[in-house]
Short mmCIF file of C-alpha atoms and ligand atoms in Angstrom, two decimals:
data_model
loop_
_atom_site.label_atom_id
_atom_site.label_comp_id
_atom_site.label_asym_id
_atom_site.label_seq_id
_atom_site.Cartn_x
_atom_site.Cartn_y
_atom_site.Cartn_z
CA MET A 269 140.93 128.00 156.87
CA PHE A 270 138.02 129.75 155.16
CA SER A 271 139.18 133.27 155.64
CA THR A 272 140.02 134.38 152.12
CA GLY A 273 136.87 133.29 150.37
CA LEU A 274 134.64 134.19 153.25
CA LEU A 275 136.04 137.63 153.76
CA ALA A 276 135.50 138.35 150.09
CA LEU A 277 131.93 137.21 150.58
CA VAL A 278 131.50 139.30 153.71
CA ALA A 279 132.83 142.31 151.90
CA ILE A 280 130.16 142.22 149.20
CA LEU A 281 127.19 141.90 151.52
CA PRO A 282 126.77 145.34 153.10
CA ALA A 283 127.27 146.96 149.72
CA PHE A 284 123.68 146.25 148.69
CA VAL A 285 122.35 148.95 150.93
CA ASN A 286 123.80 152.01 149.23
CA ALA A 287 124.94 151.04 145.77
CA GLN A 288 122.86 151.36 142.65
CA SER A 289 120.12 148.78 142.65
CA PRO A 290 121.12 145.63 140.81
CA ILE A 291 119.19 144.25 137.85
CA PHE A 292 115.78 143.13 139.20
CA GLY A 293 116.43 145.15 142.38
CA GLN A 294 113.93 147.64 143.77
CA CYS A 295 114.51 151.28 142.82
CA GLY A 296 111.46 153.09 144.15
CA GLY A 297 107.98 152.88 145.67
CA ILE A 298 106.15 153.92 148.81
CA GLY A 299 108.41 153.50 151.82
CA TRP A 300 111.51 152.79 149.74
CA SER A 301 114.62 154.61 150.97
CA GLY A 302 117.26 152.74 148.99
CA ALA A 303 118.92 153.49 145.68
CA THR A 304 116.76 154.96 142.95
CA THR A 305 119.25 154.41 140.16
CA CYS A 306 119.86 151.11 138.44
CA ALA A 307 122.92 149.10 137.48
CA SER A 308 124.00 149.64 133.89
CA GLY A 309 121.99 147.64 131.41
CA SER A 310 118.79 148.08 133.43
CA THR A 311 116.15 150.78 133.76
CA CYS A 312 114.06 151.79 136.77
CA THR A 313 110.57 150.73 135.73
CA PHE A 314 107.31 151.61 137.51
CA SER A 315 105.52 148.45 138.59
CA ASN A 316 103.00 149.76 141.08
CA ALA A 317 102.79 152.32 143.90
CA TYR A 318 104.92 150.10 146.14
CA TYR A 319 107.44 148.96 143.57
CA SER A 320 109.65 150.25 140.88
CA GLN A 321 112.15 147.69 139.72
CA CYS A 322 115.41 147.68 137.73
CA LEU A 323 114.53 145.68 134.65
CA PRO A 324 116.95 144.79 131.87
CA SER A 325 116.77 147.65 129.38
CA SER A 326 115.82 145.35 126.52
CA ASN A 327 112.87 144.04 128.55
CA GLY A 328 110.91 147.23 128.02
CA GLY A 329 109.58 147.19 131.57
CA GLY A 330 105.82 146.93 131.87
CA GLY A 331 105.45 145.38 135.32
CA GLY A 332 102.26 143.89 136.64
CA THR A 333 102.04 140.49 135.11
CA THR A 334 104.79 138.03 135.79
CA THR A 335 105.69 136.04 132.76
CA THR A 336 109.14 134.88 133.80
CA PRO A 337 109.48 131.23 132.89
CA VAL A 338 110.78 128.85 135.49
CA GLY A 339 113.07 125.90 135.31
CA THR A 340 115.64 126.15 132.59
CA THR A 341 116.86 122.81 131.41
CA THR A 342 119.71 122.13 129.07
CA LYS A 343 119.30 119.67 126.23
CA PRO A 344 121.78 116.79 126.14
CA SER A 345 123.72 118.51 123.37
CA GLY A 346 124.63 121.07 126.00
CA THR A 347 124.14 123.97 123.65
CA THR A 348 120.45 124.77 123.60
CA THR A 349 118.65 126.09 126.61
CA VAL A 350 114.95 125.40 126.77
CA THR A 351 112.70 127.24 129.15
CA THR A 352 109.77 125.45 130.65
CA PRO A 353 106.63 127.32 131.69
CA VAL A 354 105.20 127.16 135.21
CA THR A 355 102.60 124.63 134.18
CA SER A 356 105.11 122.09 132.90
CA GLN A 357 105.08 118.71 134.57
CA THR A 358 108.38 117.57 133.11
CA PRO A 359 110.36 116.03 135.96
CA ALA A 360 113.86 117.40 136.21
CA ALA A 361 116.75 114.99 135.79
CA GLY A 362 118.52 113.97 138.94
CA ASN A 363 115.57 114.56 141.29
CA PRO A 364 116.87 112.82 144.45
CA PHE A 365 113.36 111.86 145.56
CA THR A 366 112.66 109.76 142.47
CA GLY A 367 112.39 106.02 143.07
CA HIS A 368 112.44 106.12 146.87
CA ASN A 369 109.99 105.57 149.69
CA ILE A 370 110.10 108.40 152.21
CA PHE A 371 110.72 107.16 155.74
CA LEU A 372 108.11 108.05 158.39
CA THR A 373 109.78 109.49 161.47
CA PRO A 374 108.82 107.41 164.53
CA PHE A 375 109.10 110.44 166.79
CA TYR A 376 106.47 112.41 164.87
CA ALA A 377 104.26 109.35 164.50
CA ALA A 378 104.33 109.00 168.29
CA GLU A 379 103.49 112.67 168.81
CA VAL A 380 100.55 112.35 166.44
CA ALA A 381 99.33 109.14 168.08
CA ALA A 382 99.41 110.78 171.52
CA ALA A 383 97.60 113.83 170.18
CA ALA A 384 94.94 111.74 168.47
CA ALA A 385 94.37 109.83 171.69
CA ASN A 386 93.32 113.11 173.30
CA ILE A 387 90.75 113.98 170.63
CA THR A 388 87.24 112.84 171.49
CA ASP A 389 85.37 113.55 168.25
CA ALA A 390 85.64 110.29 166.27
CA THR A 391 85.87 111.87 162.82
CA THR A 392 88.56 114.33 163.89
CA LYS A 393 90.43 111.56 165.70
CA ALA A 394 90.52 109.39 162.57
CA LYS A 395 91.75 112.31 160.48
CA ALA A 396 94.39 113.12 163.08
CA LEU A 397 95.64 109.53 163.09
CA SER A 398 96.06 109.62 159.31
CA VAL A 399 98.67 112.38 159.70
CA ALA A 400 101.09 109.81 161.13
CA ASN A 401 101.35 108.33 157.61
CA ILE A 402 102.47 111.59 155.99
CA PRO A 403 106.25 112.06 155.87
CA THR A 404 107.81 115.10 157.51
CA PHE A 405 111.38 116.17 158.06
CA THR A 406 113.08 115.55 161.40
CA TRP A 407 114.76 118.60 162.92
CA PHE A 408 118.15 117.82 164.42
CA ASP A 409 118.17 121.00 166.46
CA THR A 410 120.51 119.80 169.22
CA VAL A 411 123.59 117.61 169.12
CA SER A 412 121.98 115.25 171.64
CA LYS A 413 119.34 114.27 169.05
CA VAL A 414 121.90 113.19 166.44
CA PRO A 415 122.30 109.57 167.66
CA SER A 416 118.61 108.94 166.90
CA LEU A 417 119.46 109.57 163.22
CA GLY A 418 121.43 106.30 163.17
CA THR A 419 118.43 104.49 164.63
CA TYR A 420 116.14 105.91 161.94
CA LEU A 421 118.60 105.04 159.20
CA ALA A 422 118.86 101.45 160.43
CA SER A 423 115.06 101.11 160.27
CA ALA A 424 114.95 102.84 156.88
CA SER A 425 117.64 100.50 155.57
CA ALA A 426 115.70 97.43 156.75
CA GLN A 427 112.48 98.75 155.18
CA GLY A 428 114.30 99.34 151.91
CA LYS A 429 115.64 95.81 151.86
CA SER A 430 112.32 94.17 152.66
CA SER A 431 110.25 96.28 150.24
CA GLY A 432 112.74 96.30 147.39
CA THR A 433 112.40 100.10 147.09
CA PRO A 434 115.16 102.10 148.76
CA SER A 435 114.24 104.46 151.58
CA LEU A 436 114.81 108.19 151.86
CA VAL A 437 115.22 109.94 155.23
CA GLN A 438 114.47 113.68 155.45
CA ILE A 439 116.48 115.74 157.93
CA ILE A 440 116.89 119.38 158.89
CA VAL A 441 120.35 120.52 159.89
CA TYR A 442 119.63 123.25 162.44
CA ASP A 443 122.15 123.99 165.16
CA LEU A 444 124.15 127.07 164.16
CA PRO A 445 125.82 128.99 166.96
CA ASP A 446 123.83 132.18 167.71
CA ARG A 447 120.97 130.58 165.77
CA ASP A 448 117.90 132.59 164.73
CA CYS A 449 119.87 135.83 164.94
CA ALA A 450 116.99 138.15 164.03
CA ALA A 451 114.36 136.58 166.30
CA ALA A 452 114.25 135.04 169.72
CA ALA A 453 112.01 131.98 169.63
CA SER A 454 114.51 129.45 168.32
CA ASN A 455 117.76 130.41 169.99
CA GLY A 456 120.03 127.41 169.87
CA GLU A 457 122.37 125.64 172.23
CA PHE A 458 125.66 127.01 170.88
CA SER A 459 127.05 130.51 171.18
CA ILE A 460 129.76 131.98 168.99
CA ALA A 461 131.46 133.50 172.02
CA ASP A 462 131.68 130.09 173.66
CA ASN A 463 133.39 127.86 171.08
CA GLY A 464 130.29 127.79 168.87
CA GLN A 465 132.00 127.18 165.55
CA ALA A 466 134.00 124.20 166.83
CA ASN A 467 130.88 122.81 168.50
CA TYR A 468 129.00 123.13 165.23
CA PHE A 469 131.74 121.40 163.24
CA ASN A 470 131.54 118.55 165.75
CA TYR A 471 127.73 118.44 165.33
CA ILE A 472 128.17 118.08 161.55
CA ASP A 473 130.88 115.44 162.02
CA GLN A 474 128.49 113.45 164.19
CA ILE A 475 125.73 113.62 161.57
CA VAL A 476 128.17 112.40 158.92
CA ALA A 477 129.30 109.56 161.20
CA GLN A 478 125.68 108.48 161.73
CA ILE A 479 124.98 108.38 157.99
CA LYS A 480 128.19 106.72 156.84
CA PRO A 481 127.21 103.10 157.72
CA PHE A 482 124.04 103.37 155.59
CA PRO A 483 125.02 104.07 151.98
CA ASP A 484 121.86 102.24 150.85
CA VAL A 485 119.59 104.88 152.39
CA ARG A 486 119.20 108.23 150.66
CA VAL A 487 119.21 111.33 152.87
CA VAL A 488 117.72 114.68 151.88
CA ALA A 489 118.90 117.52 154.11
CA ILE A 490 117.62 121.07 154.44
CA ILE A 491 120.49 123.23 155.62
CA GLU A 492 119.89 125.80 158.34
CA PRO A 493 116.47 127.45 158.00
CA ASP A 494 116.54 131.26 158.06
CA SER A 495 120.29 131.67 158.47
CA LEU A 496 121.32 132.77 154.98
CA ALA A 497 118.16 134.82 154.50
CA ASN A 498 119.08 136.62 157.71
CA LEU A 499 122.45 137.45 156.15
CA VAL A 500 120.70 138.92 153.12
CA THR A 501 118.23 141.16 154.96
CA ASN A 502 119.08 141.39 158.66
CA LEU A 503 122.68 142.53 158.96
CA SER A 504 121.41 145.64 160.69
CA VAL A 505 120.60 143.37 163.63
CA GLN A 506 123.79 143.29 165.73
CA LYS A 507 123.52 139.57 166.48
CA CYS A 508 123.31 138.79 162.73
CA ALA A 509 126.21 141.09 161.81
CA ASN A 510 128.26 139.43 164.52
CA ALA A 511 127.28 135.96 163.32
CA GLN A 512 127.91 136.51 159.62
CA THR A 513 131.41 135.08 159.29
CA THR A 514 130.59 132.14 161.54
CA TYR A 515 127.34 131.29 159.69
CA LEU A 516 129.22 131.30 156.38
CA ALA A 517 132.00 129.08 157.72
CA CYS A 518 129.52 126.68 159.32
CA VAL A 519 127.24 126.34 156.30
CA THR A 520 130.29 125.85 154.08
CA TYR A 521 131.52 123.12 156.40
CA ALA A 522 128.09 121.45 156.42
CA MET A 523 127.94 121.42 152.61
CA GLN A 524 131.47 120.08 152.29
CA GLN A 525 131.22 117.35 154.90
CA LEU A 526 127.78 116.13 153.81
CA SER A 527 129.01 116.00 150.23
CA THR A 528 131.64 113.44 151.21
CA LEU A 529 128.67 111.04 151.28
CA SER A 530 127.25 110.35 147.83
CA ASN A 531 123.84 109.38 149.26
CA VAL A 532 123.13 112.79 150.85
CA PHE A 533 121.41 115.55 148.84
CA SER A 534 121.27 119.03 150.32
CA TYR A 535 119.01 122.02 149.80
CA LEU A 536 120.07 125.32 151.36
CA ASP A 537 117.23 127.19 153.03
CA ALA A 538 116.09 130.21 151.01
CA GLY A 539 113.42 131.85 153.17
CA HIS A 540 110.19 132.41 151.29
CA ALA A 541 108.39 134.70 148.82
CA GLY A 542 107.65 137.31 151.49
CA TRP A 543 111.28 137.48 152.50
CA LEU A 544 113.85 136.93 149.74
CA GLY A 545 111.09 137.10 147.12
CA TRP A 546 110.94 140.89 147.29
CA PRO A 547 112.51 142.18 144.07
CA ALA A 548 115.28 144.03 145.91
CA ASN A 549 116.40 140.85 147.67
CA LEU A 550 116.45 138.39 144.78
CA SER A 551 119.77 139.31 143.26
CA PRO A 552 121.63 139.65 146.59
CA ALA A 553 120.20 136.26 147.61
CA ALA A 554 121.31 134.59 144.38
CA GLN A 555 124.77 136.11 144.80
CA LEU A 556 125.06 134.83 148.36
CA PHE A 557 123.94 131.28 147.56
CA THR A 558 126.23 131.08 144.55
CA SER A 559 129.31 132.49 146.27
CA LEU A 560 128.86 130.18 149.22
CA TYR A 561 128.32 127.16 146.99
CA LYS A 562 131.42 127.97 144.97
CA SER A 563 133.49 128.60 148.09
CA ALA A 564 132.50 125.10 149.24
CA GLY A 565 133.84 123.70 145.93
CA SER A 566 130.47 123.40 144.14
CA PRO A 567 129.61 120.03 145.73
CA SER A 568 127.64 117.85 143.34
CA THR A 569 125.30 116.70 146.12
CA VAL A 570 124.08 120.24 146.79
CA ARG A 571 120.87 120.04 144.80
CA GLY A 572 119.30 123.48 145.26
CA LEU A 573 117.17 125.47 147.67
CA ALA A 574 114.31 124.82 150.10
CA THR A 575 111.63 127.50 150.40
CA ASN A 576 108.76 128.29 152.76
CA VAL A 577 110.22 126.06 155.49
CA ALA A 578 107.93 126.34 158.54
CA ASN A 579 106.06 129.17 156.81
CA TYR A 580 102.50 129.50 155.57
CA ASN A 581 102.68 130.65 151.92
CA ALA A 582 100.94 128.83 149.09
CA LEU A 583 102.98 127.28 146.29
CA VAL A 584 100.42 128.70 143.87
CA ALA A 585 97.99 131.21 145.39
CA ALA A 586 94.57 131.56 143.79
CA SER A 587 94.96 135.32 144.13
CA PRO A 588 97.41 137.60 145.93
CA ASP A 589 96.76 137.75 149.67
CA PRO A 590 96.30 141.48 150.52
CA ILE A 591 99.28 141.24 152.92
CA THR A 592 101.58 140.65 149.92
CA GLN A 593 100.80 144.13 148.65
CA GLY A 594 103.06 145.21 145.89
CA ASN A 595 105.14 142.09 145.54
CA ASN A 596 104.69 140.49 142.13
CA ASN A 597 106.19 137.35 143.66
CA TYR A 598 103.23 136.78 145.94
CA ASP A 599 103.53 132.99 146.15
CA GLU A 600 106.36 130.43 146.18
CA ALA A 601 106.01 129.52 142.50
CA LEU A 602 106.43 133.16 141.47
CA TYR A 603 109.34 133.61 143.88
CA ILE A 604 111.03 130.51 142.43
CA ALA A 605 110.34 131.67 138.87
CA ALA A 606 112.03 134.99 139.65
CA LEU A 607 115.00 133.51 141.49
CA ALA A 608 115.77 130.48 139.29
CA PRO A 609 117.17 132.38 136.26
CA LEU A 610 119.46 134.42 138.53
CA LEU A 611 120.79 131.21 140.08
CA THR A 612 121.22 129.49 136.75
CA SER A 613 123.12 132.39 135.24
CA SER A 614 125.45 132.62 138.22
CA GLY A 615 126.10 128.87 138.39
CA PHE A 616 123.97 127.61 141.30
CA PRO A 617 121.73 124.57 140.70
CA ALA A 618 118.19 125.94 140.41
CA HIS A 619 116.20 123.07 141.91
CA PHE A 620 113.78 123.52 144.76
CA ILE A 621 111.70 121.83 147.39
CA VAL A 622 108.80 123.73 148.93
CA ASP A 623 107.20 123.24 152.34
CA GLN A 624 103.40 123.13 152.12
CA GLY A 625 102.78 121.37 155.43
CA ARG A 626 100.80 124.21 156.98
CA SER A 627 99.79 126.18 153.88
CA GLY A 628 96.31 124.72 153.37
CA VAL A 629 94.45 127.89 154.34
CA GLN A 630 95.41 131.25 152.86
CA ASN A 631 94.63 134.89 153.72
CA ILE A 632 94.72 134.36 157.50
CA ARG A 633 97.63 136.62 158.44
CA GLN A 634 97.62 140.31 159.24
CA ALA A 635 101.14 140.85 157.94
CA TRP A 636 103.34 138.77 155.68
CA GLY A 637 106.08 138.73 158.30
CA ASP A 638 103.83 136.91 160.78
CA TRP A 639 105.31 133.44 161.16
CA CYS A 640 104.31 132.21 164.60
CA ASN A 641 101.55 129.62 165.12
CA VAL A 642 99.26 131.35 162.66
CA LYS A 643 95.68 131.05 163.82
CA GLY A 644 93.37 129.11 161.52
CA ALA A 645 96.18 127.37 159.60
CA GLY A 646 95.39 123.98 158.06
CA PHE A 647 97.55 121.15 156.76
CA GLY A 648 98.35 121.72 153.08
CA THR A 649 99.14 119.80 149.91
CA ARG A 650 100.53 116.35 150.70
CA PRO A 651 104.16 115.66 149.88
CA THR A 652 104.44 114.84 146.19
CA LEU A 653 106.85 114.80 143.27
CA ASN A 654 104.00 115.82 141.03
CA THR A 655 104.63 119.53 141.59
CA GLY A 656 103.57 120.94 138.24
CA ILE A 657 106.80 122.96 138.11
CA SER A 658 109.91 121.44 136.60
CA ALA A 659 112.24 123.40 138.89
CA VAL A 660 110.45 122.03 141.96
CA ASP A 661 111.66 118.52 142.83
CA ALA A 662 109.08 117.94 145.54
CA ILE A 663 106.41 119.45 147.70
CA VAL A 664 107.42 118.47 151.23
CA TRP A 665 106.26 118.85 154.82
CA ALA A 666 109.36 120.31 156.45
CA LYS A 667 107.82 121.57 159.68
CA PRO A 668 106.06 118.77 161.53
CA GLY A 669 102.56 120.22 162.00
CA GLY A 670 101.68 120.43 165.70
CA GLU A 671 105.19 121.27 166.87
CA CYS A 672 105.10 124.83 168.15
CA ASP A 673 106.77 127.81 166.42
CA GLY A 674 107.42 129.72 169.65
CA THR A 675 106.05 130.49 173.09
CA SER A 676 103.44 133.20 173.67
CA ASN A 677 104.61 133.65 177.27
CA SER A 678 106.07 137.16 177.34
CA SER A 679 108.13 136.34 180.45
CA ALA A 680 109.90 133.42 178.83
CA ALA A 681 113.54 133.84 177.76
CA ARG A 682 112.79 132.80 174.17
CA PHE A 683 109.65 134.96 173.83
CA ASP A 684 109.28 136.62 170.42
CA PHE A 685 106.54 139.24 170.01
CA HIS A 686 105.27 137.59 166.82
CA CYS A 687 103.95 134.74 168.98
CA ALA A 688 101.67 137.12 170.89
CA LEU A 689 100.20 138.94 167.88
CA SER A 690 96.46 138.74 167.41
CA ASP A 691 96.85 136.33 164.47
CA ALA A 692 98.97 133.93 166.56
CA ASP A 693 97.26 131.01 168.30
CA GLN A 694 97.60 131.32 172.10
CA PRO A 695 98.54 130.24 174.72
CA ALA A 696 101.48 128.59 172.94
CA PRO A 697 104.23 126.48 174.54
CA GLU A 698 107.96 126.61 173.76
CA ALA A 699 109.20 126.24 170.17
CA GLY A 700 109.41 122.61 169.08
CA THR A 701 107.15 121.26 171.82
CA TRP A 702 103.69 119.90 171.08
CA PHE A 703 100.84 122.38 170.66
CA GLN A 704 97.67 120.33 170.83
CA GLU A 705 95.11 123.02 170.04
CA PHE A 706 97.12 124.17 167.03
CA PHE A 707 97.39 120.59 165.78
CA THR A 708 93.66 119.92 165.94
CA THR A 709 93.02 123.10 163.96
CA LEU A 710 95.54 121.96 161.31
CA VAL A 711 93.60 118.70 161.12
CA THR A 712 90.11 120.17 160.86
CA LYS A 713 91.13 122.88 158.39
CA ALA A 714 93.34 120.66 156.23
CA ASN A 715 93.09 121.55 152.54
CA PRO A 716 92.76 119.22 150.72
CA PRO A 717 90.83 117.58 153.58
CA LEU A 718 92.38 114.63 155.39
C1 NAG B 825 96.59 114.00 176.69
O1 NAG B 825 95.84 114.05 177.87
C2 NAG B 825 96.55 113.63 179.01
C3 NAG B 825 95.57 113.57 180.17
O2 NAG B 825 94.81 114.73 180.23
C4 NAG B 825 97.70 114.61 179.26
O3 NAG B 825 98.47 114.17 180.37
C5 NAG B 825 98.60 114.62 178.03
O4 NAG B 825 99.60 115.60 178.19
C6 NAG B 825 97.78 114.95 176.81
N1 NAG B 825 98.60 114.81 175.62
C7 NAG B 825 98.59 115.67 174.65
C8 NAG B 825 99.46 115.37 173.49
O5 NAG B 825 97.91 116.69 174.66
C1 NAG B 826 114.72 140.93 159.20
O1 NAG B 826 114.47 141.23 157.82
C2 NAG B 826 113.11 141.14 157.44
C3 NAG B 826 113.04 141.28 155.95
O2 NAG B 826 113.55 142.51 155.54
C4 NAG B 826 112.33 142.19 158.19
O3 NAG B 826 110.96 142.11 157.84
C5 NAG B 826 112.50 141.95 159.68
O4 NAG B 826 111.85 142.98 160.40
C6 NAG B 826 113.97 141.95 160.06
N1 NAG B 826 114.10 141.59 161.47
C7 NAG B 826 114.66 142.39 162.36
C8 NAG B 826 114.69 141.91 163.76
O5 NAG B 826 115.15 143.47 162.05
C1 NAG B 827 105.96 132.17 181.72
O1 NAG B 827 107.36 132.14 181.86
C2 NAG B 827 107.82 132.45 183.18
C3 NAG B 827 109.34 132.55 183.11
O2 NAG B 827 109.90 131.36 182.63
C4 NAG B 827 107.33 131.38 184.12
O3 NAG B 827 107.74 131.68 185.44
C5 NAG B 827 105.81 131.32 184.07
O4 NAG B 827 105.34 130.24 184.84
C6 NAG B 827 105.34 131.12 182.64
N1 NAG B 827 103.89 131.26 182.57
C7 NAG B 827 103.12 130.33 182.01
C8 NAG B 827 101.67 130.61 181.99
O5 NAG B 827 103.58 129.30 181.52
#
C-alpha cells in the first residue's frame, strides 16, 4: 500500500553518506570522514577545528556566531515573508495549546503522591507534592495501556464542561515494532518478524477509537520518540536498517489515522540538538520529515516537531556546555533556528514543542550522547506557551520526571551501557518504572526551584 512512496524515500536515505555534502552539511573537521566537497551553490567554510560546513555561496561563510533567524511567518497577504528573531514573543497562529487547560494525568499524580509519601524531609516532601500539579505527557508504550486513554479523556471532557475552558490531553505514541533500534533500554512489545506492522496498525486504530467519542477534548500527540532520528543517523545499525521500511509505514499510518480526527494535533519526534542538530544531519533530517509528511498527504493536523523528548538539553543555554564541542547548535533554540528554515523551504510546518522537564541543571554530562538517568539532573522550566520563540508553540514536560530511562543492571535483557556510565544515577530499575532516588534529586535540584 505504501510501497512506491516509501521505497523512493528509502532510496534517498543511504545516499547521504557518500555524496557531496548538502547545503548546511558538514564538509570537514577533526574526526570527519565524510564528503569534503559541497553541493553546488554552497562552499565549504571553516567554522572551527571540529567543523567546516557547506554554506550557501552568497552567505560568505564566517562561522562562529549563529545569526539564523527562527520562525518565519507569512503575512496574511501571502506574499511577504517576515522573519522573527529568537527573542520574539509573537505567538504563532494556530498554536493548538492556546485556550486550553492541560489535563493532569492521574497515573503520574499517583506516582508522585506515593513518592512524596516516602520523603521524610518536610520541605522536600512539599516540593515533591507540588510536582503532581505540573502536566506531563502520558506514554502509551504498550497496547494494553490504550484503554486508559478513554478514561482520561472522559475526565478531561467533564473538567472542560464544568470549568468552561476545554481540556487538552498530552500523549506519546510509542509502540513501533523493533522499537529503539539503536539502543536496548526501551525495546518494545512488537517485533517486525512477528506481525509487528499489523500489530502497530491495530495499536493506532485503538488509539483513534478511544479518542473518537471525545471531539470536545483536544489531544496533542508526540509521534514515536527517536525513531526517525535513528533513520537519519543509525542505519549502520542492522536493527535500524532492517526496521526502516516498517518505521516509515507505521509513522505514515499514525499520521494519517490521527488526522482523521480534527481535535488531534501531532508533532513528530525530532531528536535533539546533540543528535539531528549537528550541521551534517540537519538537511537529511528536514528531507526525511518533509518526504514522510508529504507521503502521508500533508495532514493539516500535523503541527510540527517535538525536540529534546526525555533528554537533558537546555532550550537556551547560558553558554555552550563543553560536551557540545564544535556544534554551533549547542542548545534546542539554536537547533530549531537552524532546522526551521530548511523545513519551511521544503514544505513542512516549522512549529515545535520542546521538552524541558529534566533540563533544569546543565553541564552535568560527560558526553552529549549520555541520555540515561543523568546524575544531578533537576526539573526544568515549567510547561508554558510563553516560550520567547515564535516557532516554539510550548515548553512541555514530555518525560514524566521520576520514571526511569533504563536499568543499570548489566545482566538484564534491556541493559544499555549508557545506564551504567559514571554520569548515570545507579542502581536504576527498568525503563519506565519509578526511580525514587532520581526523582528526589530532580525535586531538590529543580531550576527554577519548586
Ligand atoms: C515507599 O516505601 C514503602 C515502604 O518502605 C515501599 O514499599 C514503597 O515501594 C515505597 N514507594 C516508593 C515510591 O518508593
Ligand atoms: C546512533 O547515531 C548517533 C548519532 O550519530 C551516534 O552517536 C550513536 O552512537 C549511534 N548509535 C549506534 C548504536 O550506532
Ligand atoms: C539483574 O538482572 C538479572 C537478570 O534478570 C537478575 O537475575 C538479577 O536479580 C538482577 N539484579 C538486581 C540487583 O536487580
